[in-house]
PDB file of C-alpha atoms in Angstrom:
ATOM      1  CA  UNK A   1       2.915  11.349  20.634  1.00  0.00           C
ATOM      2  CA  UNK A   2       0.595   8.755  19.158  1.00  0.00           C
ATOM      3  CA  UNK A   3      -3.024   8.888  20.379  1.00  0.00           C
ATOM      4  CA  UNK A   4      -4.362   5.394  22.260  1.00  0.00           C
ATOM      5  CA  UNK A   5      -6.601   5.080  19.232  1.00  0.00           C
ATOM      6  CA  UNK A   6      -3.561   5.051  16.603  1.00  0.00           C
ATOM      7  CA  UNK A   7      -1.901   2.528  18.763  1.00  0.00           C
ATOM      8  CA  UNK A   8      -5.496   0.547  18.713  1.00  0.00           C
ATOM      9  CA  UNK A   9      -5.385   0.549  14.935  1.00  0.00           C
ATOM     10  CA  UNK A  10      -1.514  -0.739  14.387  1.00  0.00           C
ATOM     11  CA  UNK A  11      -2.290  -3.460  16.561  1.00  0.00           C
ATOM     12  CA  UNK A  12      -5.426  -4.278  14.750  1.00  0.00           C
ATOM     13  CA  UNK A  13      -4.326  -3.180  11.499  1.00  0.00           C
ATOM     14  CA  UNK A  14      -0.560  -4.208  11.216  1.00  0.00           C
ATOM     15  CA  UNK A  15       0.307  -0.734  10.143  1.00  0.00           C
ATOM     16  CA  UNK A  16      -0.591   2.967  10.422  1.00  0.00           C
ATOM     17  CA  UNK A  17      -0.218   6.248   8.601  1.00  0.00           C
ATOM     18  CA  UNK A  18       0.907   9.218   9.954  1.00  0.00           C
ATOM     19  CA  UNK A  19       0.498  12.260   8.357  1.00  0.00           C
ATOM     20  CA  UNK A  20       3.282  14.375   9.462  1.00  0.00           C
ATOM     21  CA  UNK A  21       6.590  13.255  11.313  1.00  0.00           C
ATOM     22  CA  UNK A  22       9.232  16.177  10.448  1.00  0.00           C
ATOM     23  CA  UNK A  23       8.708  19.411   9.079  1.00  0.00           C
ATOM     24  CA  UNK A  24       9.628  20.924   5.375  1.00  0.00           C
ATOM     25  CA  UNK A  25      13.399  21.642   6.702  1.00  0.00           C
ATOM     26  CA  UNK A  26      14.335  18.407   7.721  1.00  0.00           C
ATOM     27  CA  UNK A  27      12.904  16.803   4.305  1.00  0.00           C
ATOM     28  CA  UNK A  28      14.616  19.420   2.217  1.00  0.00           C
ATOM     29  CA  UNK A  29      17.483  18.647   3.874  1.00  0.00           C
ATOM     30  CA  UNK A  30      17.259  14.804   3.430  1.00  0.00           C
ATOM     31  CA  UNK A  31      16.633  15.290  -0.354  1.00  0.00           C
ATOM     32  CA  UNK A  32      19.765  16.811  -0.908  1.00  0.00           C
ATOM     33  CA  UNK A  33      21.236  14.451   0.657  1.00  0.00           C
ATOM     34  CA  UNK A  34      19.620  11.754  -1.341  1.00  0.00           C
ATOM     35  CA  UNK A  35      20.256  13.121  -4.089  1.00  0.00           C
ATOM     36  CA  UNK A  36      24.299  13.041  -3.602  1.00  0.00           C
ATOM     37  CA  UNK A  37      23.933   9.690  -3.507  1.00  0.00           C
ATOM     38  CA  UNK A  38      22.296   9.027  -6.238  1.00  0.00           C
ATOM     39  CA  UNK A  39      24.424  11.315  -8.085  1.00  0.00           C
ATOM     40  CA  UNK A  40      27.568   9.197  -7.249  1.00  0.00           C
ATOM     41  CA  UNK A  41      27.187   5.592  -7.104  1.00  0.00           C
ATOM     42  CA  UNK A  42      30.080   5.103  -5.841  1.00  0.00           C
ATOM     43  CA  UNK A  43      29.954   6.854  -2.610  1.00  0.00           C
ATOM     44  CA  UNK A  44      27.765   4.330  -1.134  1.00  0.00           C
ATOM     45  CA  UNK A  45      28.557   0.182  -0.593  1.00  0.00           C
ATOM     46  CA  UNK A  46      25.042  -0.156  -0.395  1.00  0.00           C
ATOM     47  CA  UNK A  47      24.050   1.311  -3.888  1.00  0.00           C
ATOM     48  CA  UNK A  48      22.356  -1.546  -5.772  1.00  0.00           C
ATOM     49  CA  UNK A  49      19.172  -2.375  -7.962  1.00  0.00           C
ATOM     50  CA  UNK A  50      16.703  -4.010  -6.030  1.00  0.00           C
ATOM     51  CA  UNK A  51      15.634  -7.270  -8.140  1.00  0.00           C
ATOM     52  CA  UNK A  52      18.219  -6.011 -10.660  1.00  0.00           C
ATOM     53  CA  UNK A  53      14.911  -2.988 -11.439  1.00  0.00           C
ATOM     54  CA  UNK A  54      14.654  -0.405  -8.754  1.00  0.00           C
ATOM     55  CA  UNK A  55      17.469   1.672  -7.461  1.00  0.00           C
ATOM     56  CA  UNK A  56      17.929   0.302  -3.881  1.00  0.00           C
ATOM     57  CA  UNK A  57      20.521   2.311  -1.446  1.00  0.00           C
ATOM     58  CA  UNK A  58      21.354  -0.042   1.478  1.00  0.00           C
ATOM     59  CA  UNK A  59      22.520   1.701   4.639  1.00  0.00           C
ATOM     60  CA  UNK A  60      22.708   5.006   3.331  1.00  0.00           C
ATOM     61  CA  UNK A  61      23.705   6.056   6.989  1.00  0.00           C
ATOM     62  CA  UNK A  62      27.267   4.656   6.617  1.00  0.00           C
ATOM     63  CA  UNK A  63      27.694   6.652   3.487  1.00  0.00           C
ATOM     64  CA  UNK A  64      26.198  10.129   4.567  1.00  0.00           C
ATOM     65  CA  UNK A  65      25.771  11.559   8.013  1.00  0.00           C
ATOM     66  CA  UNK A  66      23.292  13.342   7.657  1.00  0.00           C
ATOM     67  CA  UNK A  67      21.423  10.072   7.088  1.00  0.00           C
ATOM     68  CA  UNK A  68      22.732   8.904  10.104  1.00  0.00           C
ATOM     69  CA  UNK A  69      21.489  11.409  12.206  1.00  0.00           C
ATOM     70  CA  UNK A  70      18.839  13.760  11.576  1.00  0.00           C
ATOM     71  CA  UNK A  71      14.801  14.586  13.067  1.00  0.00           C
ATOM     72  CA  UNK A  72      13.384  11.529  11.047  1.00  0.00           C
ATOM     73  CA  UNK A  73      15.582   8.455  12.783  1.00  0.00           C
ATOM     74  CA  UNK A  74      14.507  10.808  16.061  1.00  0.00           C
ATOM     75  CA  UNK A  75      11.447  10.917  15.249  1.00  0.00           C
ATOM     76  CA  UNK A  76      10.293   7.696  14.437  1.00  0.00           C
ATOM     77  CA  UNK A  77      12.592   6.025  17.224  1.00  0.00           C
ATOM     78  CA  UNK A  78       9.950   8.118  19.296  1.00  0.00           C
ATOM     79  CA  UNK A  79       7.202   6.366  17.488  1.00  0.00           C
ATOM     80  CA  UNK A  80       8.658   3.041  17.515  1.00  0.00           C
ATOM     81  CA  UNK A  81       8.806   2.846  21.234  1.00  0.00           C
ATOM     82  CA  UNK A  82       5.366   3.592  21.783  1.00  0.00           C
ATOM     83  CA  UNK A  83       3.822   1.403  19.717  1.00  0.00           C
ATOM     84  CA  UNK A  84       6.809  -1.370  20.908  1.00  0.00           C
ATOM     85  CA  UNK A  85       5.814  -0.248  24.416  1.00  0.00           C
ATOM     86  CA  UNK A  86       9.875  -0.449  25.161  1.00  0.00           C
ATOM     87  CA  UNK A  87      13.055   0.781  23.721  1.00  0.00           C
ATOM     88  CA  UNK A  88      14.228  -0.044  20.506  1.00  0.00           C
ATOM     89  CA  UNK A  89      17.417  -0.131  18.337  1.00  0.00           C
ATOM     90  CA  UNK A  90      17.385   0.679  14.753  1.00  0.00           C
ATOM     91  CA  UNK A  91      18.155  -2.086  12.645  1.00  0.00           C
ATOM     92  CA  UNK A  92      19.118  -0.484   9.294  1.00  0.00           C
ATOM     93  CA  UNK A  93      17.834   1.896   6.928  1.00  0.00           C
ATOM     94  CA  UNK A  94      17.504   2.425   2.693  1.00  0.00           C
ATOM     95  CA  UNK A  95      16.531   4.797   0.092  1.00  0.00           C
ATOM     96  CA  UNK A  96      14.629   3.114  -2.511  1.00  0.00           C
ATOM     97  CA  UNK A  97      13.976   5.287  -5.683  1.00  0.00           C
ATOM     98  CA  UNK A  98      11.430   5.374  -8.194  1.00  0.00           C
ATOM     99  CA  UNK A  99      12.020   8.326 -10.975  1.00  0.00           C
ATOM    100  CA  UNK A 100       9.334   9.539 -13.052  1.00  0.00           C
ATOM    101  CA  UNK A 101       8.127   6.426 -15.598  1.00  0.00           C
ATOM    102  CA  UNK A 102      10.121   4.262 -13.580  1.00  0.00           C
ATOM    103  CA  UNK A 103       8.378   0.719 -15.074  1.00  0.00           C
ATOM    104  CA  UNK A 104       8.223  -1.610 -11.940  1.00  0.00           C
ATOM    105  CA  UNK A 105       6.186  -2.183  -9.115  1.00  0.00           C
ATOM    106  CA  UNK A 106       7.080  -4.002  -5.833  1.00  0.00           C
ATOM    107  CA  UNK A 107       5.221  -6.585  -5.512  1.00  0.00           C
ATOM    108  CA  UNK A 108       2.955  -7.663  -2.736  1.00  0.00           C
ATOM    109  CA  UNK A 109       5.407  -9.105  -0.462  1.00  0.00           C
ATOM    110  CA  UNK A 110       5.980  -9.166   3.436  1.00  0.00           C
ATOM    111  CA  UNK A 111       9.596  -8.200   5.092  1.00  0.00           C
ATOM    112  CA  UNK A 112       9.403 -11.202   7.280  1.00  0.00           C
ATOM    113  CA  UNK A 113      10.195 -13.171   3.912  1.00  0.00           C
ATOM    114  CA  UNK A 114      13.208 -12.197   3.533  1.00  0.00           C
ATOM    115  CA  UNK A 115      14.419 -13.575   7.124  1.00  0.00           C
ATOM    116  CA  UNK A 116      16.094 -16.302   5.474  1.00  0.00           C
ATOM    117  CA  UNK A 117      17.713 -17.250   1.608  1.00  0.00           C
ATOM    118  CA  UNK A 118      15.839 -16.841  -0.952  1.00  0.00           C
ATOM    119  CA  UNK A 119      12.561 -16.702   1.471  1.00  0.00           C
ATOM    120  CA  UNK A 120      11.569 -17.984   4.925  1.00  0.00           C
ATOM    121  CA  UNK A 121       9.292 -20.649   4.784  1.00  0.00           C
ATOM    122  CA  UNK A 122       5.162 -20.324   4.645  1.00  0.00           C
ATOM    123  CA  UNK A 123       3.892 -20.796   7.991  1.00  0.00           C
ATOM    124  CA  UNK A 124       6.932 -18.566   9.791  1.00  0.00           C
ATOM    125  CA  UNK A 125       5.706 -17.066  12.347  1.00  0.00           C
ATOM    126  CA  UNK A 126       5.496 -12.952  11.550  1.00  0.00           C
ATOM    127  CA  UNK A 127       4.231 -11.208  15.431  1.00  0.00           C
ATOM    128  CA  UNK A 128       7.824 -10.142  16.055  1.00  0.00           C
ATOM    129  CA  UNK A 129       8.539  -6.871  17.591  1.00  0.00           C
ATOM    130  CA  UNK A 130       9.586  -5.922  14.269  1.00  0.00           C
ATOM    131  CA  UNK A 131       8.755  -2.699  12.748  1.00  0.00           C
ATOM    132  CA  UNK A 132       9.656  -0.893   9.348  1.00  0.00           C
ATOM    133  CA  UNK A 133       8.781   2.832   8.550  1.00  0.00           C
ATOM    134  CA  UNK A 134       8.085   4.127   4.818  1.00  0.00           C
ATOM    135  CA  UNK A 135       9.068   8.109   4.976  1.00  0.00           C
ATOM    136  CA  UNK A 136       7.845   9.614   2.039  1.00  0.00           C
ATOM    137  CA  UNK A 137      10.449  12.893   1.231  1.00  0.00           C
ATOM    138  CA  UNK A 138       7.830  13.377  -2.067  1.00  0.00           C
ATOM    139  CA  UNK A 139       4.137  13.750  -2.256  1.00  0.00           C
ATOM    140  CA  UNK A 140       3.446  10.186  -3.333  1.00  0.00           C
ATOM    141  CA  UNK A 141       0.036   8.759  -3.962  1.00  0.00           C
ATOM    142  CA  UNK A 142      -1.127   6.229  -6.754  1.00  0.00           C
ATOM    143  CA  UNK A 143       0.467   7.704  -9.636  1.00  0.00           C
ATOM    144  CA  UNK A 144       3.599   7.646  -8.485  1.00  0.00           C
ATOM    145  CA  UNK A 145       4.485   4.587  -6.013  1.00  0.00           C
ATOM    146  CA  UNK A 146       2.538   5.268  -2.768  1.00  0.00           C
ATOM    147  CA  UNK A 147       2.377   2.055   0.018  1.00  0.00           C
ATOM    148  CA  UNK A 148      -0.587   0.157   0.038  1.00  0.00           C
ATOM    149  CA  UNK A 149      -1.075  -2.408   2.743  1.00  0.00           C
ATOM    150  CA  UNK A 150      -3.390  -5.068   3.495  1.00  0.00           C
ATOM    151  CA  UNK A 151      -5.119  -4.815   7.063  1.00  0.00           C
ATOM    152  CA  UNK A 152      -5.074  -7.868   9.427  1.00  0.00           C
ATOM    153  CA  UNK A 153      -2.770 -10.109   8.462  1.00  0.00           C
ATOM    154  CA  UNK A 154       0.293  -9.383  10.380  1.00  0.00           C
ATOM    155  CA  UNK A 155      -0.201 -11.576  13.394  1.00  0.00           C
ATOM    156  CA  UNK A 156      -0.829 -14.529  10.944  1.00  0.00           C
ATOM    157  CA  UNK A 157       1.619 -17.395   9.612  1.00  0.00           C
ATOM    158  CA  UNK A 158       3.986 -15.836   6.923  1.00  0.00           C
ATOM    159  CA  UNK A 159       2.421 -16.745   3.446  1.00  0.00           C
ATOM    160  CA  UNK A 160       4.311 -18.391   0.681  1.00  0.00           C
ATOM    161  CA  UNK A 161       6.949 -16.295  -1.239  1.00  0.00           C
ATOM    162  CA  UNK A 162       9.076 -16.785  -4.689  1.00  0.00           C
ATOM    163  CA  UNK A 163      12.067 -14.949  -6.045  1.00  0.00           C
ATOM    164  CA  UNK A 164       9.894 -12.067  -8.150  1.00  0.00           C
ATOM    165  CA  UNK A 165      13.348 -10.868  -9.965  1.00  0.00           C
ATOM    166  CA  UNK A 166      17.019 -10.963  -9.260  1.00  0.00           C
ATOM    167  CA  UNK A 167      19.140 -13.771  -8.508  1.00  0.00           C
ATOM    168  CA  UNK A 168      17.909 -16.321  -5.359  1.00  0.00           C
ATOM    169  CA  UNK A 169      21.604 -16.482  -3.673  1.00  0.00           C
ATOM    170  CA  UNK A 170      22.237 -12.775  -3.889  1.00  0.00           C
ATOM    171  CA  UNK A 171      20.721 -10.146  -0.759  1.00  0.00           C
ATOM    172  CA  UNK A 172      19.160  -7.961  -3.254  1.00  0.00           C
ATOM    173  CA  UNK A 173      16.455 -10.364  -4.776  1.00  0.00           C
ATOM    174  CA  UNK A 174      13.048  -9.102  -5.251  1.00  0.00           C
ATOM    175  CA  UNK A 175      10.769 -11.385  -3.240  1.00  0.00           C
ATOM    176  CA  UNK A 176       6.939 -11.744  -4.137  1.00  0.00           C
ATOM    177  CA  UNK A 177       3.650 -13.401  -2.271  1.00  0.00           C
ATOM    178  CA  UNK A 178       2.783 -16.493  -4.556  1.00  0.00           C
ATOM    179  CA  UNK A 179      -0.559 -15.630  -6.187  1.00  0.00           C
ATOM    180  CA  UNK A 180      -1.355 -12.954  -4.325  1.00  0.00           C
ATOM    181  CA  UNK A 181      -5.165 -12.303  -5.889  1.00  0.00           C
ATOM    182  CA  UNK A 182      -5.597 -16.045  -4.280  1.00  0.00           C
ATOM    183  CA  UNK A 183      -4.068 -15.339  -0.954  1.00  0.00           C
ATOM    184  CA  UNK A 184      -4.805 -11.826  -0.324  1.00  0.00           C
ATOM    185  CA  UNK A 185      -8.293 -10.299  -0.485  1.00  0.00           C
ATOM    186  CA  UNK A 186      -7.742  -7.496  -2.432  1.00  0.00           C
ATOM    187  CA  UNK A 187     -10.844  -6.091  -1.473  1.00  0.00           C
ATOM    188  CA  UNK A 188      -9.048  -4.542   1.495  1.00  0.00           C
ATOM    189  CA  UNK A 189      -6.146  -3.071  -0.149  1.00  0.00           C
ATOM    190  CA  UNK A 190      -5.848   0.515   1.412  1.00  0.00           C
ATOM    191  CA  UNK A 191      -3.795   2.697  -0.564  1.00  0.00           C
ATOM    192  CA  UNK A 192      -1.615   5.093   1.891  1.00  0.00           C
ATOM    193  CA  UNK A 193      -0.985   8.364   0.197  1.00  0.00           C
ATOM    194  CA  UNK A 194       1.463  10.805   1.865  1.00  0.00           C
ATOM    195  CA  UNK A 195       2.489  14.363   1.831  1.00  0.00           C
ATOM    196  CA  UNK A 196       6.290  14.937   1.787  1.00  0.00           C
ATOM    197  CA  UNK A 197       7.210  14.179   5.224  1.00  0.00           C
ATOM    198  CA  UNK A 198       4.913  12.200   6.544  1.00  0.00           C
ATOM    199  CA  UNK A 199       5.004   8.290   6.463  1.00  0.00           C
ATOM    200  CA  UNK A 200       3.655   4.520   7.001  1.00  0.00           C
ATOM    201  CA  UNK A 201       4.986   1.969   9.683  1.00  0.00           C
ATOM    202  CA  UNK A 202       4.020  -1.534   9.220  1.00  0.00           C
ATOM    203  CA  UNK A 203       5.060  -4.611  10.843  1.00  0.00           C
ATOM    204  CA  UNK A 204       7.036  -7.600   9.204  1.00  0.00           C
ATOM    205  CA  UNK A 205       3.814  -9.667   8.631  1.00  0.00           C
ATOM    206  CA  UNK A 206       2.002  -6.925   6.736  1.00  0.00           C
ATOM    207  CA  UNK A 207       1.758  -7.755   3.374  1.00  0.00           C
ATOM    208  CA  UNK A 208       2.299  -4.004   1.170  1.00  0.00           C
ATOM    209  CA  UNK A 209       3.213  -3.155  -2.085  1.00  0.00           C
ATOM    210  CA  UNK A 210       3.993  -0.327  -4.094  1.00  0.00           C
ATOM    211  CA  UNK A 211       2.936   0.249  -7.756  1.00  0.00           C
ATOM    212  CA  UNK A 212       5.144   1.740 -10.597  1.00  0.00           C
ATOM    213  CA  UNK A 213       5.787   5.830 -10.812  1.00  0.00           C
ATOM    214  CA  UNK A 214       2.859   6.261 -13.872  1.00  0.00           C
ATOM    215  CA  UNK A 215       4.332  10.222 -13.835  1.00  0.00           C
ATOM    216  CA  UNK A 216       6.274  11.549 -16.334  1.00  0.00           C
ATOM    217  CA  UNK A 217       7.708  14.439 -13.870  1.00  0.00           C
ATOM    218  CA  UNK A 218       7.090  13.671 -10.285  1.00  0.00           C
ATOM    219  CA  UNK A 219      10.131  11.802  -8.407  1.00  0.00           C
ATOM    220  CA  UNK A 220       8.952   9.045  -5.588  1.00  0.00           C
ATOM    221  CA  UNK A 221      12.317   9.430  -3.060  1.00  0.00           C
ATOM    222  CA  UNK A 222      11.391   6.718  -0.057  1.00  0.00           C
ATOM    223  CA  UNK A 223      13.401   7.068   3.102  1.00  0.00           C
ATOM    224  CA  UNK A 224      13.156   3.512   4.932  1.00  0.00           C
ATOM    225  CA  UNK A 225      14.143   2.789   8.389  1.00  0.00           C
ATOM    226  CA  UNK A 226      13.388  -0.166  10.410  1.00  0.00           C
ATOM    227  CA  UNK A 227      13.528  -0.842  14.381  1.00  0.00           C
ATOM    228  CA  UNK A 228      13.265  -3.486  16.645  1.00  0.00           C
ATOM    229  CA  UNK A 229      12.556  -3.897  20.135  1.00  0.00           C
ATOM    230  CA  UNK A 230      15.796  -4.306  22.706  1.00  0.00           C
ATOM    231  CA  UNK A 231      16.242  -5.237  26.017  1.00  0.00           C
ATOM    232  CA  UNK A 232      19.210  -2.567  26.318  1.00  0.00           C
ATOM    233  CA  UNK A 233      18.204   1.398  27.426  1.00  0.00           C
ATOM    234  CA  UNK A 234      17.590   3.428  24.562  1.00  0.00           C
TER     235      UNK A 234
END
């Protein structure tokens, strides 16, 4: 259960970091699934490269089921309800994968951009019940492609986006914050390091971004889930 005061701060913030959400079981469990599909591309529909750089698995659930079920959707349904204040419905999930010296970053961006094709408009309004949940199934930090988020701005108009990489027609464009050193303060970036199993939520309007995997060893496997609120018992 999430404490009044973490609720407090995802209000305030626009995201929060938990710790711990499932135990050392559960994530060993998840990597070997993960890693099946990343062995064989062609088990999943979803298996794609996000921006044409970063290995992106869409709906990973509808390939595997142990992605379908398992104590992380469980888990952070739990979570998503109290900070919703309701019940919720998963929207979809993804694996996104950055291997040691993987080159690219993900820009500074925020998921309510990609509402619409190639980018919903500056101004869109970004306070929707909307949440997304970063489950880190590696210790990731700096080095190797932790979240960072910037606090505050969730509740704000959505701020202009361009097509970072990746075609503007196609569903798995990269999508970037114009200028972001002009519209962000970067003085506020708070870098979210994790333990394996434990993980960020944000909302939509949250602008975050992840850098490159610096490490010549260490894998970065992100487990990505995201929920909305629904007027239909959970």
């Amino acid at each position: 259960m999430l404490t009044a005061d973490q609720i407090d701060d995802f209000t305030t913030d626009g995201f929060l970091v938990i710790d711990r959400i499932v135990d050392d079981e559960a994530v060993a469990e998840l990597r070997t699934a993960y890693q099946r599909l990343l062995d064989d591309p062609g088990i999943a529909a979803g298996d794609r490269q996000l921006g044409g750089i970063t290995r992106q698995i869409m709906m990973p659930s509808l390939a595997d089921p142990d992605f379908d079920e398992n104590e992380v959707v469980d888990a952070v349904a739990d979570v998503a309800e109290q900070i919703i204040g309701g019940p919720v419905v998963r929207l979809f999930d993804m694996l996104i994968y950055k291997g040691p010296g993987h080159p690219h970053e993900t820009p500074w961006h925020q998921d309510m951009a990609y509402a619409q094709m190639p980018f919903a408009p500056a101004g869109t309004f970004t306070a929707a019940p909307l949440l997304q949940f970063w489950v880190a199934l590696d210790d990731a930090d700096a080095e190797n492609g932790c979240m960072h988020f910037i606090p505050g701005q969730h509740e704000r108009p959505l701020l202009e986006h361009v097509v970072a990489s990746g075609e503007p027609d196609d569903d798995g464009r990269l999508l970037a914050i114009r200028d972001p050193d002009s519209a962000l303060d970067m003085d506020q970036v708070v870098p979210a390091p994790l333990a394996s199993g434990g993980c960020t939520v944000h909302a939509y309007g949250t602008p975050h971004f992840t850098p490159p995997n610096r490490s010549a060893t260490r894998l970065r496997r992100a487990y990505i889930l995201n929920f909305m609120a629904t007027d239909e018992p959970g």
